[in-house]
Each structure stands twice: as C-alpha cells, then as structure tokens.
Coordinates of C-alpha atoms in Angstrom, one line a residue:
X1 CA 0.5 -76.2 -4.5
X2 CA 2.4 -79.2 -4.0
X3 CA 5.3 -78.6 -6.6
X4 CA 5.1 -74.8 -4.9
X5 CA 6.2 -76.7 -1.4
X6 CA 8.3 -78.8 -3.0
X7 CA 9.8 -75.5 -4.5
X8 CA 10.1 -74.0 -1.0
X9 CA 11.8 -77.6 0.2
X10 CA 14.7 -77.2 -2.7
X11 CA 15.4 -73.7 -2.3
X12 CA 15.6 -74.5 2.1
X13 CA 18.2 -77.5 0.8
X14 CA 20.0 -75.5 -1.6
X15 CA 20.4 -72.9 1.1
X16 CA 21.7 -75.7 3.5
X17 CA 24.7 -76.3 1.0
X18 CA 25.9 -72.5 0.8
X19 CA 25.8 -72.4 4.4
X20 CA 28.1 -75.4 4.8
X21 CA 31.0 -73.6 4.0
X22 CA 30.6 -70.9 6.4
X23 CA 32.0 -73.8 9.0
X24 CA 28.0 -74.4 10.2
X25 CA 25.9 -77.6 9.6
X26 CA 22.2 -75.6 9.4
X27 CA 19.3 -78.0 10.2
X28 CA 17.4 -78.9 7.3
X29 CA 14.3 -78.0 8.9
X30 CA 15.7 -74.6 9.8
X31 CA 16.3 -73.7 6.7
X32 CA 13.1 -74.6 5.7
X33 CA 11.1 -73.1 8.6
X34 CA 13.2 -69.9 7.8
X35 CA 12.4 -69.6 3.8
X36 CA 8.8 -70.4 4.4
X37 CA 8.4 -67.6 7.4
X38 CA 10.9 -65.5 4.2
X39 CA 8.0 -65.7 2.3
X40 CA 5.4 -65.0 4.5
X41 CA 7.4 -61.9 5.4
X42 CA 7.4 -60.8 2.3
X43 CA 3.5 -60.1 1.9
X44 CA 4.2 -57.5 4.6
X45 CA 7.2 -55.8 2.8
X46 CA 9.2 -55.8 -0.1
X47 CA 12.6 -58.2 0.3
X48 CA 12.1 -58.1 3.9
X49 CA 11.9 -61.8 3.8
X50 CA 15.4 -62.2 3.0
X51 CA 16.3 -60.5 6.4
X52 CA 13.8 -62.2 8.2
X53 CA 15.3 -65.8 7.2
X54 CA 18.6 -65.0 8.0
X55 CA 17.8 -63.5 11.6
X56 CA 15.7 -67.0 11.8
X57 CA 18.6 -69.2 11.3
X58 CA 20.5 -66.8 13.5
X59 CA 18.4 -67.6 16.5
X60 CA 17.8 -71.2 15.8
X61 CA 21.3 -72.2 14.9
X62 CA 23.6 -69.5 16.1
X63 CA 25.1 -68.7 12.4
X64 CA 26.6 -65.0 12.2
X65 CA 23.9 -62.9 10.4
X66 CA 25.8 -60.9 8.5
X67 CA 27.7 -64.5 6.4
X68 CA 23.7 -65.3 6.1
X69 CA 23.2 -62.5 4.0
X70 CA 26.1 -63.0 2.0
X71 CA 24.8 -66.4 0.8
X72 CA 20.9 -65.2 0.3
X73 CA 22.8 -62.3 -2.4
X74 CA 24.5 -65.3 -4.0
X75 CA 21.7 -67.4 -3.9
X76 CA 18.9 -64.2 -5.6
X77 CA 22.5 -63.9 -8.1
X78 CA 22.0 -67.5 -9.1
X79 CA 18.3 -67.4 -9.2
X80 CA 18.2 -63.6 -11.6
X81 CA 21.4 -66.1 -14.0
X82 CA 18.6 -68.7 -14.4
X83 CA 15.6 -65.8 -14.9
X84 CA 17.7 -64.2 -17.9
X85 CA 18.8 -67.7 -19.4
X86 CA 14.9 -68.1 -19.7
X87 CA 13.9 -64.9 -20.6
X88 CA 16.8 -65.4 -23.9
X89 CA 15.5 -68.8 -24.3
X90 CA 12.0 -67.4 -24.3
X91 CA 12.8 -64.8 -25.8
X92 CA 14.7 -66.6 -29.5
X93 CA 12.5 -69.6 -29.0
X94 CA 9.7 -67.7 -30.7
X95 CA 10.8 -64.4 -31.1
X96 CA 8.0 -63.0 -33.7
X97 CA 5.5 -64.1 -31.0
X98 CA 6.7 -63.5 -27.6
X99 CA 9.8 -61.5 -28.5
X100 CA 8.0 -58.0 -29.4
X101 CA 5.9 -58.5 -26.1
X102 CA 9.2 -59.1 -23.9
X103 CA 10.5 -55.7 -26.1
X104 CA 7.5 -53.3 -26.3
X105 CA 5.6 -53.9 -23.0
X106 CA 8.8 -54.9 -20.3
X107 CA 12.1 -54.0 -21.6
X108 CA 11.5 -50.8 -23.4
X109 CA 9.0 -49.2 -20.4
X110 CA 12.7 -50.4 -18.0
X111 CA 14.7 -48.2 -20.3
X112 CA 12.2 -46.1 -20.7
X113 CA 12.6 -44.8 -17.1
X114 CA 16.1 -45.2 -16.8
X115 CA 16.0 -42.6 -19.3
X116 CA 13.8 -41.0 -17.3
X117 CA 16.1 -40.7 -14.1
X118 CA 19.4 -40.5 -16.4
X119 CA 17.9 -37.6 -18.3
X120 CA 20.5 -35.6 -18.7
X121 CA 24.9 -36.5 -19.0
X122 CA 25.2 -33.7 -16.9
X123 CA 23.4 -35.9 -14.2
X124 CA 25.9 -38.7 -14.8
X125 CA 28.8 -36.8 -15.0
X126 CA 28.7 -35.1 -11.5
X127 CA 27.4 -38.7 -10.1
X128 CA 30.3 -39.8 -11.4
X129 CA 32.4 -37.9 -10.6
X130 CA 31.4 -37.4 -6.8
X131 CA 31.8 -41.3 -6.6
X132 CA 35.6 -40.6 -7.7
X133 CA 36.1 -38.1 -5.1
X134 CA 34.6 -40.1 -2.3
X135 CA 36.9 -42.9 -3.0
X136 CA 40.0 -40.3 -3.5
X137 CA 39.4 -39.2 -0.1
X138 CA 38.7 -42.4 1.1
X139 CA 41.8 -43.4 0.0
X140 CA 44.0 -40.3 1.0
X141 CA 42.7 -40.6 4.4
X142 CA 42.5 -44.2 4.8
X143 CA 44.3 -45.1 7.8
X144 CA 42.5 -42.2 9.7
X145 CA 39.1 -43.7 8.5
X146 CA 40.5 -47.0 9.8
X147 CA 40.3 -45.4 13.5
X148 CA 36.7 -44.7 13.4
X149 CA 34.7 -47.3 15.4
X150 CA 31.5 -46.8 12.8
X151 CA 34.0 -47.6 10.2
X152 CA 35.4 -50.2 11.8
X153 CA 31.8 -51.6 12.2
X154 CA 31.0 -51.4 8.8
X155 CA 34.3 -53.1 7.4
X156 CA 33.4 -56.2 9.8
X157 CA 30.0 -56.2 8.5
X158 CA 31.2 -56.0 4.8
X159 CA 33.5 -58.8 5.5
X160 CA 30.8 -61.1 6.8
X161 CA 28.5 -60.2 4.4
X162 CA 31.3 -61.3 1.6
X163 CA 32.2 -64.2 3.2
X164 CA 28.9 -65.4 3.0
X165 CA 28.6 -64.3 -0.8
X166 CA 31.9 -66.5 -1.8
X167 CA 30.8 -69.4 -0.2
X168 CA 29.5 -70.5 -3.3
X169 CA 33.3 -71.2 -4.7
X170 CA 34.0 -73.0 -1.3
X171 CA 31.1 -75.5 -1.5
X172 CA 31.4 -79.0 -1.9
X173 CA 28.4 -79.6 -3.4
X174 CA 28.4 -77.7 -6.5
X175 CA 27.0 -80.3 -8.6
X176 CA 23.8 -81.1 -6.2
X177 CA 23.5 -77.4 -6.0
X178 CA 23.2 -76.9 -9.9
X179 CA 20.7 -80.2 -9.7
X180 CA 18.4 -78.4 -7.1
X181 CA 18.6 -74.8 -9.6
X182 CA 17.4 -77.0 -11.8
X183 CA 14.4 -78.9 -9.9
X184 CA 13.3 -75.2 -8.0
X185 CA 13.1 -73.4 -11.6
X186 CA 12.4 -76.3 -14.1
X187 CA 10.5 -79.1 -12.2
X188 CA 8.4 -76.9 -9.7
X189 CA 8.3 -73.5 -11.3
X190 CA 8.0 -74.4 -14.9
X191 CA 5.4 -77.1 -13.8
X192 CA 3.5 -74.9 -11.0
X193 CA 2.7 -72.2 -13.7
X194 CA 1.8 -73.8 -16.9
X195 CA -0.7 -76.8 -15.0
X196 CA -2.9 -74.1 -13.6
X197 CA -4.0 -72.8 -17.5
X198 CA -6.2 -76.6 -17.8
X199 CA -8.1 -75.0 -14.4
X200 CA -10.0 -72.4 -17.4
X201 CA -11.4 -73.2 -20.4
X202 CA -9.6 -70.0 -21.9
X203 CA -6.2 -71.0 -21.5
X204 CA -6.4 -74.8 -21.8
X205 CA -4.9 -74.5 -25.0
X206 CA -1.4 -72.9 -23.8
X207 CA 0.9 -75.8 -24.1
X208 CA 4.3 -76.0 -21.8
X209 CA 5.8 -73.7 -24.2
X210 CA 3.5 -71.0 -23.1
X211 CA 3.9 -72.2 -19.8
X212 CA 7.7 -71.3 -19.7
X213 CA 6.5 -67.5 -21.0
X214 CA 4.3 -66.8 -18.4
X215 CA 6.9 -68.1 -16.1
X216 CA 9.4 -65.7 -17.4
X217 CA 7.2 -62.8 -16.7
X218 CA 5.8 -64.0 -13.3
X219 CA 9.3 -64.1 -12.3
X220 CA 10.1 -60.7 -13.6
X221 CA 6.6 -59.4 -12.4
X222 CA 7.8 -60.8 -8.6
X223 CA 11.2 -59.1 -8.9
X224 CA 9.1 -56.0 -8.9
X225 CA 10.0 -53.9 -5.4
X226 CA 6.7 -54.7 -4.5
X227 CA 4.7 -56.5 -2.1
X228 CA 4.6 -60.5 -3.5
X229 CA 4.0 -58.7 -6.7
X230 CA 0.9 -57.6 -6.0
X231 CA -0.7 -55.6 -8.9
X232 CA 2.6 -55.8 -11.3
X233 CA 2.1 -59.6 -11.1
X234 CA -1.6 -59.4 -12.5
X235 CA -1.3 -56.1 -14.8
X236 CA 1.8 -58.4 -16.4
X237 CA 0.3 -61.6 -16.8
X238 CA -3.2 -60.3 -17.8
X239 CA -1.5 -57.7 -20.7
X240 CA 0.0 -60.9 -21.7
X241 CA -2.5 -63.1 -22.3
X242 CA -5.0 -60.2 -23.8
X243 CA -2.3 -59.1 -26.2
X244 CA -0.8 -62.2 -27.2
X245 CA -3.7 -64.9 -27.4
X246 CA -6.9 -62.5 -27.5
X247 CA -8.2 -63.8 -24.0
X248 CA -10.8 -61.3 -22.8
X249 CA -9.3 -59.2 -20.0
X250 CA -11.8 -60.3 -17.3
X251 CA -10.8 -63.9 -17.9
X252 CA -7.1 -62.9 -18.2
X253 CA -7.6 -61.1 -14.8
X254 CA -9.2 -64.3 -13.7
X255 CA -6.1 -66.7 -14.5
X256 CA -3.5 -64.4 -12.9
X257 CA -5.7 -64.4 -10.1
X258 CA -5.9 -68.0 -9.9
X259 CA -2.1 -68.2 -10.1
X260 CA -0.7 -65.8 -7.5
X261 CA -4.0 -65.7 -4.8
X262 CA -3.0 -69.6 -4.5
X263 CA 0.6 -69.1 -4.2
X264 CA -0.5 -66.5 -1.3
X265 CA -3.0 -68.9 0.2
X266 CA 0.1 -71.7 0.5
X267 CA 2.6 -69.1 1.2
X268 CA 0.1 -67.6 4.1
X269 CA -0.3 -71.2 5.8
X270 CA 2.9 -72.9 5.4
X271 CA 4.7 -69.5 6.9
X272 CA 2.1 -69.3 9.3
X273 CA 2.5 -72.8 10.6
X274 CA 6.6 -72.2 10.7
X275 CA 6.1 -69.7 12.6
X276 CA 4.1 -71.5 15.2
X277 CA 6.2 -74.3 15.1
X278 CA 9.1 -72.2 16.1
X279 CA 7.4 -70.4 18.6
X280 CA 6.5 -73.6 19.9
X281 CA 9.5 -75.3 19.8
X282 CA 11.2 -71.4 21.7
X283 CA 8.5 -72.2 24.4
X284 CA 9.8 -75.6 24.9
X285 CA 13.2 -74.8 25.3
X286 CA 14.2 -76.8 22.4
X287 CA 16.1 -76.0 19.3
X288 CA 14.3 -75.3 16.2

C-alpha cells in the first residue's frame, strides 16, 4: 500500500508537468487530491475517473477542462507505450513459458472477437466507405458547416482537447517526466505486485521475474472497460497462476484477491479522504 500511494503521488506529479505548458502552475496537492478522487471514481464507472480529475482541477484551479483532457489522453498514451514495452519484454524474456499464455489465453481471445465484429469485408468495406463520404461532404460543404454554432462548439472543444494532448512536446520537463514513468511503472508497480506473492505460502517462490508477468496482465486485466477490473482482474491473474505454476485455483483466487481487494481498500480511503478534504477546504472558502 505504501508504494501504491507513492504510485498515486508520481502519477499526481507527472500530471503537474503536462499541465505546465497549458500556461497554468496546478497545485501539487490538486493534482493529487484529483487522481486519488480519479480512482475512487472509477469503482463506480468505467474511465469515469479520468473526467472526474479533470472537472476537479477545473474547480480548484480554474484550468479549461477540455486542455485537461487533452493531457490525461497523453498521459493513458504514455502509460499503454510502457504496458506494451513490458508485455514484449515479458513476452521474449521467457517466451516458451509465459509467451504461449500471453498468445493462447489474451491475445488470440482479442483477435478472436475482432473477428467476431469484423466478420465479414462486406462489413468493412461499407464502414469504410461511409467514413469517406462523411468526410467528402464534410469537406464540400465546409464553410457552411463552419456557420453551425454546434459545429462551432465542437471545433473549440477539439482544439482544447488537442492542445492539451501536445503539451507533452512543449514541456520543459521531459527528462523528470521519463524519470517519474519510470518510478510509477518500475519502482511502485513492479514492486507493489510481486511483494504481495511472500504474503502465501503458494506463491512465495515467484521471484521478481514473475512479478513483472503478473504485472503485465494486471495491467491489461485493468485496461478492461470494466469497473477497477473487477472480475477480468481475478479470472486473468487466477488462469495465470493455475495454468502456468499449478497453484490450485482456490489459492490462485485467493492471491488475486489479496492483490486488487487491497488496492480497493487504499484506493476507497485515500479517495475518500480527498474528497473530504476538498469539501472541506469548499466550505472554508479556501482553495484546494
């Protein structure tokens, strides 16, 4: 738990730095208050954390929302870059052992149902080729659609919204960003998974090697469109275990929940006690 808060603190600083450009120095503490309340949020909804952060810092600091959401894309861009270094790494550093399991039971079920939705070329090619006529049109008629005040609406919020995402090529602080990638994924991450295995006698004998493989697929388990990963997150790490190390499924089950209930014990009282500090500090008058 404490490498996950320091996690949350890295992620709330690295956050700070693609703000920075946007022409607004964010309070540390914002920032943080905002990604831990993210988090929370997050239990109650699918990615509606990364709204809820931004209209956090929106209210505390006055930054335009839609430049907020430009730098959390840039930011879950950076983080998915790091996710598919490891899952390579992870993936070549043993690839008889943990390769076939990253093929057979994650990456073939993915294609699997892309398949699935892209059965047919006949699909594709009318997708396709409505997305060419929209833009025709949009194009032929451009200065018309220029007029429209929904348009018009849109086009600002786009802008914003891109603004925010390319203020990673106009930090400063590229360097101390890469460094804090690095702490979030390798120092807290890395660590936070693989110390919890010594908690059980079953999985004592993973070493930090195993520990960066069931990091890989927590973090592909949480990038499910579900709630915290809730049910992916266990069915993932407990096929893992049971197919790759012959641990007993109810111990499996055990470990995974041992790994995420904690995370959503911390996550539940550190977002809680943001949130009441905020609402304090709104009662007050003061700025949070």
């Amino acid at each position: 738990m404490p490498l996950l808060w320091l996690g949350v603190l890295f992620r709330a600083w690295r956050w700070k730095i693609l703000i920075k450009p946007l022409g607004y120095n964010v309070n540390l503490f914002s920032c943080y208050h905002a990604v831990s309340i993210a988090y929370l949020a997050n239990f109650a909804f699918p990615r509606i954390g990364e709204m809820t952060r931004c209209v956090v810092v929106n209210r505390s600091d006055k930054v335009p929302f839609q430049p907020l959401v430009g730098t959390v894309i840039t930011e879950r861009i950076s983080d998915l870059f790091v996710l598919i270094i490891l899952t390579v790494a992870v993936f070549f550093m043993k690839i008889d052992f943990f390769g076939s399991f990253i093929t057979n039971a994650i990456f073939r079920p993915m294609i699997d149902k892309l398949t699935g939705v892209f059965h047919s070329f006949r699909i594709l090619g009318l997708a396709g080729l409505l997305v060419i006529l929209f833009f025709a049109g949009a194009f032929l008629f451009r200065h018309r659609i220029r007029r429209v005040a929904m348009v018009q609406k849109i086009s600002g919020i786009a802008i914003g919204v891109l603004n925010g995402i390319t203020s990673i090529f106009r930090m400063k602080k590229k360097l101390e960003f890469l460094i804090l990638t690095f702490l979030i994924w390798v120092v807290c991450y890395w660590l936070m998974t693989w110390i919890p295995v010594f908690a059980m006698p079953a999985t004592s004998h993973l070493d930090m090697m195993d520990g960066l493989f069931l990091l890989v697929i927590a973090g592909l388990a949480f990038a499910a469109p579900v709630q915290g990963g809730i049910g992916v997150f266990h069915a993932m790490i407990t096929l893992a275990l049971t197919t790759l190390y012959g641990i007993n499924k109810e111990e499996a089950l055990a470990f995974a929940i041992l790994l995420h209930e904690s995370q959503v014990i911390f996550f539940i009282i550190v977002g809680s006690l943001s949130f009441l500090i905020l609402s304090l500090q709104k009662r007050k008058g003061h700025p949070a």
